[in-house]
Short mmCIF file of C-alpha atoms in Angstrom, two decimals:
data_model
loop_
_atom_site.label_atom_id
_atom_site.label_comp_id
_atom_site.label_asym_id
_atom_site.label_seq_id
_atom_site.Cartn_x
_atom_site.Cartn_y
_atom_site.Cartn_z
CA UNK P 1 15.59 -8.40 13.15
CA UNK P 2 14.99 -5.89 15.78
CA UNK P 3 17.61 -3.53 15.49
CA UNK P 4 17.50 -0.35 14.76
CA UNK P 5 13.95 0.46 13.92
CA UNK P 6 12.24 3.66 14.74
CA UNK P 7 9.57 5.04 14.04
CA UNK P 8 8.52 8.23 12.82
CA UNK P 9 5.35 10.16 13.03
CA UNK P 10 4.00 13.52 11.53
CA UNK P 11 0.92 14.81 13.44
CA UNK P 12 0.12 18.56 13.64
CA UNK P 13 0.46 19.93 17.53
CA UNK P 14 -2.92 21.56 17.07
CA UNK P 15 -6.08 21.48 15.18
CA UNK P 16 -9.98 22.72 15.87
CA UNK P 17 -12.46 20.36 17.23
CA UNK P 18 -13.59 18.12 14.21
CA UNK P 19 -10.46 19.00 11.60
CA UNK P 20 -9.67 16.37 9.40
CA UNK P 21 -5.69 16.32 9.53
CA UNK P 22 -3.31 14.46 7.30
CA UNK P 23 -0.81 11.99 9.23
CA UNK P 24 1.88 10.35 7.79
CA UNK P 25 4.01 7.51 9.54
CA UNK P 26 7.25 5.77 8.36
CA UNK P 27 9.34 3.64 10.38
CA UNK P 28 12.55 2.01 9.34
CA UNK P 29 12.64 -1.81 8.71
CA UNK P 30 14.25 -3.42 5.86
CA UNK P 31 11.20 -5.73 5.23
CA UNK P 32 12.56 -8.97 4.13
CA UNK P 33 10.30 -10.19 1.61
CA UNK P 34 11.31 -13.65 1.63
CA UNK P 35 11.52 -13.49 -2.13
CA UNK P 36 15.16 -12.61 -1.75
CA UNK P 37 18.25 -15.11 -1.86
CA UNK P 38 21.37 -14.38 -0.15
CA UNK P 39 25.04 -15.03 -1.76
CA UNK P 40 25.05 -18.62 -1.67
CA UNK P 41 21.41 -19.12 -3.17
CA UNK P 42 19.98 -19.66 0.32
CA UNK P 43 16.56 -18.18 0.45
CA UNK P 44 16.45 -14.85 2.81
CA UNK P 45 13.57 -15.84 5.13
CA UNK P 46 10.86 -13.71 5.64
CA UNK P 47 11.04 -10.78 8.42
CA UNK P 48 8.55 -7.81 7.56
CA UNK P 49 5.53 -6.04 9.80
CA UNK P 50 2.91 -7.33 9.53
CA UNK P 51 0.13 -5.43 10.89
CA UNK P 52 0.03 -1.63 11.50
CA UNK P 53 -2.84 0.11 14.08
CA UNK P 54 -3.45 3.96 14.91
CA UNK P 55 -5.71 4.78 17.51
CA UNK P 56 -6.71 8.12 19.17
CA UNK P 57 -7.94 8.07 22.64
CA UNK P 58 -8.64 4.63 22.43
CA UNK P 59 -10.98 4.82 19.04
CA UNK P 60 -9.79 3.29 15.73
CA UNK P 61 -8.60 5.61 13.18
CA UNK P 62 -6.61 2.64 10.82
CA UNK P 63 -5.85 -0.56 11.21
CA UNK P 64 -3.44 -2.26 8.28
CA UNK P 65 -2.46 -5.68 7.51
CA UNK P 66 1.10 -5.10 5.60
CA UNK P 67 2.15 -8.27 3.11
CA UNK P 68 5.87 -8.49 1.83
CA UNK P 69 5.03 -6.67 -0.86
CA UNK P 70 4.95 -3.32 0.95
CA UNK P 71 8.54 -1.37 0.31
CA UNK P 72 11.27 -1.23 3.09
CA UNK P 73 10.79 1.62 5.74
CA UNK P 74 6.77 0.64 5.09
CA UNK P 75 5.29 4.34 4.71
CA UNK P 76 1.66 5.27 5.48
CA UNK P 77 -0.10 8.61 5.01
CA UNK P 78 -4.37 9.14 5.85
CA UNK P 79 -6.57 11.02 7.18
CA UNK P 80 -8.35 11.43 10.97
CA UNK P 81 -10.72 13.25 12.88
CA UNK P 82 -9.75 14.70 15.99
CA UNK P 83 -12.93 15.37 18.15
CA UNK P 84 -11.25 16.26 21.34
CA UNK P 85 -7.73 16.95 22.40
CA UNK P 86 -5.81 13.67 23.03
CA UNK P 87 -3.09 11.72 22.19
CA UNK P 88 -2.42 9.32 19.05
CA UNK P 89 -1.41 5.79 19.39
CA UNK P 90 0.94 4.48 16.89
CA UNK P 91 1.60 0.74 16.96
CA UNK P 92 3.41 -1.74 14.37
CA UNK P 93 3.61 -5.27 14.64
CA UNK P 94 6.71 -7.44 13.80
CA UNK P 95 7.06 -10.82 12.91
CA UNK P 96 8.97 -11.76 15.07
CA UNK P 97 6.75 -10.99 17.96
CA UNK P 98 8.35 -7.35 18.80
CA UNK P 99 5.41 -4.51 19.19
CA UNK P 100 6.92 -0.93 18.40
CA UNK P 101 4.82 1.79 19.39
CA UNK P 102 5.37 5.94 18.92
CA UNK P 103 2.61 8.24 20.92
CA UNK P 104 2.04 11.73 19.37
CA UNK P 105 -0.59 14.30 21.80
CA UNK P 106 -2.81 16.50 19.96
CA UNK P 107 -4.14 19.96 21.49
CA UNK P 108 -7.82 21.03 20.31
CA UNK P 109 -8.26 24.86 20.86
CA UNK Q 1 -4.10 10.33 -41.90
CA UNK Q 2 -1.59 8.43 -44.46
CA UNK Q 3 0.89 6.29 -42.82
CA UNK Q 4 4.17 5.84 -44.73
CA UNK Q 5 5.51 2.36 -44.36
CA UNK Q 6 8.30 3.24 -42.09
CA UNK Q 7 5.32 4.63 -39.12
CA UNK Q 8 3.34 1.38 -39.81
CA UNK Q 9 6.53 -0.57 -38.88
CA UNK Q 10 6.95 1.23 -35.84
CA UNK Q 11 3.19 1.27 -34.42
CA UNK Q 12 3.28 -2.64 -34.77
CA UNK Q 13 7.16 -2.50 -33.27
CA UNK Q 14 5.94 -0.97 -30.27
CA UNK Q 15 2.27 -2.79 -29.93
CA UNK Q 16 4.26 -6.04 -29.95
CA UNK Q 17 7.09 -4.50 -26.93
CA UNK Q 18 3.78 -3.57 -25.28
CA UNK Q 19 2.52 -6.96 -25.39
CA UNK Q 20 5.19 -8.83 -24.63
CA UNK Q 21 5.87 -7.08 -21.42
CA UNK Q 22 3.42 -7.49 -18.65
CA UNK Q 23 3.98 -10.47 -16.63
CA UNK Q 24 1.33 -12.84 -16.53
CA UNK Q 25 -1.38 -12.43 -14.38
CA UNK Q 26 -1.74 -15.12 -11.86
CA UNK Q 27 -4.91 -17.56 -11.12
CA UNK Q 28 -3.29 -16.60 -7.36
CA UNK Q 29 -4.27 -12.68 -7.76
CA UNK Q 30 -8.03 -13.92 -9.02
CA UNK Q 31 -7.57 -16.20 -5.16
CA UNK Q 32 -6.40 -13.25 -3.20
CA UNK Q 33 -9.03 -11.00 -4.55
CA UNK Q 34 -11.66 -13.54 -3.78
CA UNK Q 35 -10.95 -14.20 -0.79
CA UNK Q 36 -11.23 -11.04 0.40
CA UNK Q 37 -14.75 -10.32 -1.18
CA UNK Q 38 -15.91 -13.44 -0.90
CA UNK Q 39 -16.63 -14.13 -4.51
CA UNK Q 40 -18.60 -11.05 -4.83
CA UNK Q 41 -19.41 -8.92 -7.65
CA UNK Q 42 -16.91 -6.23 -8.22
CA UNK Q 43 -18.83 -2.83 -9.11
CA UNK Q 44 -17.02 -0.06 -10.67
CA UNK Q 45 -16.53 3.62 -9.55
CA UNK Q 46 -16.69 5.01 -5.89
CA UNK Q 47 -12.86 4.23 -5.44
CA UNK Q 48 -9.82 5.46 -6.95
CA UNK Q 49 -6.15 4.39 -7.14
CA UNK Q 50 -3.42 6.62 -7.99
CA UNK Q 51 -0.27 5.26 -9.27
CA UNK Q 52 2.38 5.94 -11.44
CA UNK Q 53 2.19 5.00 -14.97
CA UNK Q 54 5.80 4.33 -15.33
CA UNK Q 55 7.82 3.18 -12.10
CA UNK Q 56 11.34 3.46 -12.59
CA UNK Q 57 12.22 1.51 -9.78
CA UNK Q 58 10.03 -1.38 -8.92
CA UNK Q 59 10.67 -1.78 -5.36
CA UNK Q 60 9.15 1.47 -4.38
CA UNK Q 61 6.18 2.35 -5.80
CA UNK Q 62 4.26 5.02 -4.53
CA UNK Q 63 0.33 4.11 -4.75
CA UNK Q 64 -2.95 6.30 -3.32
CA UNK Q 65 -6.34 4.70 -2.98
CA UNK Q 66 -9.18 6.48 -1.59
CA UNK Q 67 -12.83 5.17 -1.22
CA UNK Q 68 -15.21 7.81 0.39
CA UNK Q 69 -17.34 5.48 2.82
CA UNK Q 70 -15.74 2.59 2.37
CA UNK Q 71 -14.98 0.08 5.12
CA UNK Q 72 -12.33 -1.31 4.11
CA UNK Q 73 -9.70 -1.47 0.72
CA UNK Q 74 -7.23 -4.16 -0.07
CA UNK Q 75 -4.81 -3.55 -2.55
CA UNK Q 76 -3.24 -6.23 -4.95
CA UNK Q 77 -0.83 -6.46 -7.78
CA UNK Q 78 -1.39 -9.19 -9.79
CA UNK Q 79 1.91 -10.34 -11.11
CA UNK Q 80 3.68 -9.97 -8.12
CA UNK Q 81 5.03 -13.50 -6.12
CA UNK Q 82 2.45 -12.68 -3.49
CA UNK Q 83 -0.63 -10.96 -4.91
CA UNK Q 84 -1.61 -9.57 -1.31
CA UNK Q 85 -0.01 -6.37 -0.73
CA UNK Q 86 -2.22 -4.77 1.87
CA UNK Q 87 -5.53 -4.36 3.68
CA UNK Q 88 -6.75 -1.13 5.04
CA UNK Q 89 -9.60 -1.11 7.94
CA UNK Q 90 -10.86 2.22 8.61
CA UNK Q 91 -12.10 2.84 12.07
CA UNK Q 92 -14.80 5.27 13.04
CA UNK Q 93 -11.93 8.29 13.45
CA UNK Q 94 -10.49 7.73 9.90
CA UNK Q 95 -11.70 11.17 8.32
CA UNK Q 96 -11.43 9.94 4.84
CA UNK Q 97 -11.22 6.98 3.62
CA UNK Q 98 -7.82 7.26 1.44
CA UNK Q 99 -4.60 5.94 2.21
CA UNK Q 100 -1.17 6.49 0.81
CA UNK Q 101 1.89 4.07 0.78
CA UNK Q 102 4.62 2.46 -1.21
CA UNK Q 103 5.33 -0.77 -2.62
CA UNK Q 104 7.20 -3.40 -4.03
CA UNK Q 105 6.14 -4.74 -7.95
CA UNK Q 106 8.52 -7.32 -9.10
CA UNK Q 107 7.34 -6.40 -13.04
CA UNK Q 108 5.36 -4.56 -15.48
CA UNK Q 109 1.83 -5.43 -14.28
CA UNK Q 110 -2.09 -4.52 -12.93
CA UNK Q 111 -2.50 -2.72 -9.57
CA UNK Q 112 -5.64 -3.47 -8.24
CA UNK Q 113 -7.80 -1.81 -5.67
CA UNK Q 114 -10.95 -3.47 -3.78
CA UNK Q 115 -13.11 -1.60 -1.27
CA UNK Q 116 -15.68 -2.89 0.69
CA UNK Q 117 -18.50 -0.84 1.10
CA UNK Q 118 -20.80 -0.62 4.28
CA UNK Q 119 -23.71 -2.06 2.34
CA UNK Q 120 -21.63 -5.34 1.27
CA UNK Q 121 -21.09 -4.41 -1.86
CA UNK Q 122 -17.38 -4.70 -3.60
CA UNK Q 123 -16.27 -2.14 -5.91
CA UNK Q 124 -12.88 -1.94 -7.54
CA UNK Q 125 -9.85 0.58 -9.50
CA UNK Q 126 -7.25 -0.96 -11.74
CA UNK Q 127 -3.96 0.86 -13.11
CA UNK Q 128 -0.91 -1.12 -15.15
CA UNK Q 129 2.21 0.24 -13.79
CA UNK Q 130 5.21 -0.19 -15.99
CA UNK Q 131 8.04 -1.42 -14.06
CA UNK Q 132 12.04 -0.53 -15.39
CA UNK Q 133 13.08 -2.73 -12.71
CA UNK Q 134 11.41 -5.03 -10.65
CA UNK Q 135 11.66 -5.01 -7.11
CA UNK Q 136 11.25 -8.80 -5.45
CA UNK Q 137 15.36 -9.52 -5.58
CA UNK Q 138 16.32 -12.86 -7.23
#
């Protein structure tokens, strides 16, 4: 279930050395709960992310181990320092092995 | 206050809808939870979770939690399937330690919040979220 996801990221183009800014990350995947059953009573097996990391300049800002029960199109919104000017690393991890990743750069000033 | 007859029938009317509602909590949440602690204490305050009393819609749920200081916050909800729902880290960048997201809550039941504090300790937020329709399929 690879198709059509993509990612989307909100991260101000600027800030002052030190701001805390708000970020907030959604990227579409239907999330397949494995709860579900399909016409015939056949359970819908499992297909969600599983594991969701942001880091800036190589340093940690989250890291987020998602469980079926997060809702489709999996939404996340916190908060980060930005010492320096630099470039945010955005990457979600599928089941199924595929690694989806969205890069936002940052300007201090 | 006097209560006429007909407002004593409905208080007990709606304690008893109230009641019957919630789905049961699991032994599985009690698991999840400690697992994650490690059968640790859970303290109160230092965290808070912010979620909607009523959800109309159960399969998206929009919950906050933020911890100042904490290292980590899992969040469960203890009627659902799978109690787990998710597991923040915070790195040393994360400015505060909140996070916002939205999930699925197959019924009428706790939300519960965890955070792991630097120190080892465990402290905790719960909130009962009414659910109009649950959102697991089925």
């Amino acid at each position: 279930m690879a198709e059509n996801v993509k990612p989307r990221v909100r991260v101000p183009g600027t800030a002052s050395a030190g701001e805390v800014i708000t970020i907030k990350t959604l990227i579409s995947h239907t999330m397949e709960s494995g709860q579900r059953k399909d016409d015939d009573g056949n359970t819908i097996p499992r297909s969600i992310i599983n594991r969701f990391v942001v880091d800036f300049n190589g340093e940690n800002v989250i890291d987020v181990q998602l469980e079926p029960a997060i809702s489709t199109n999996p939404f996340f919104e916190f908060q980060a320092t930005v010492p320096e000017s630099g470039t945010f690393n955005f990457t979600w991890y599928d089941d199924d092995g595929s690694v989806y990743t969205e890069a936002k750069d940052i300007t201090v000033s | 206050m006097k209560l006429t007859r007909r407002q004593t029938m409905l208080a007990a009317m709606g304690t008893a809808a109230i009641a019957a509602l919630p789905i049961k909590a699991s032994a599985a949440a009690d698991d999840a939870i400690a697992a994650f602690t490690g059968g640790a204490e859970l303290g109160e305050g230092g965290i808070t979770l912010t979620a909607p009393e009523i959800a109309e819609n159960g399969n998206t749920v929009p919950i906050e939690v933020s911890a100042p200081g904490a290292e980590a916050i899992a969040i469960f909800a203890d009627g659902n399937p799978t109690p787990a729902v998710a597991t923040v880290l915070f790195g040393p960048l994360a400015a505060e330690q909140m996070a916002a997201t939205r999930i699925r809550l197959a019924g009428t039941q706790d939300v519960v919040a965890v955070a792991r504090m630097p120190d080892g300790s465990f402290v905790q937020a719960r909130q009962e979220v009414k659910v109009t329709i649950g959102g697991c399929g089925g």
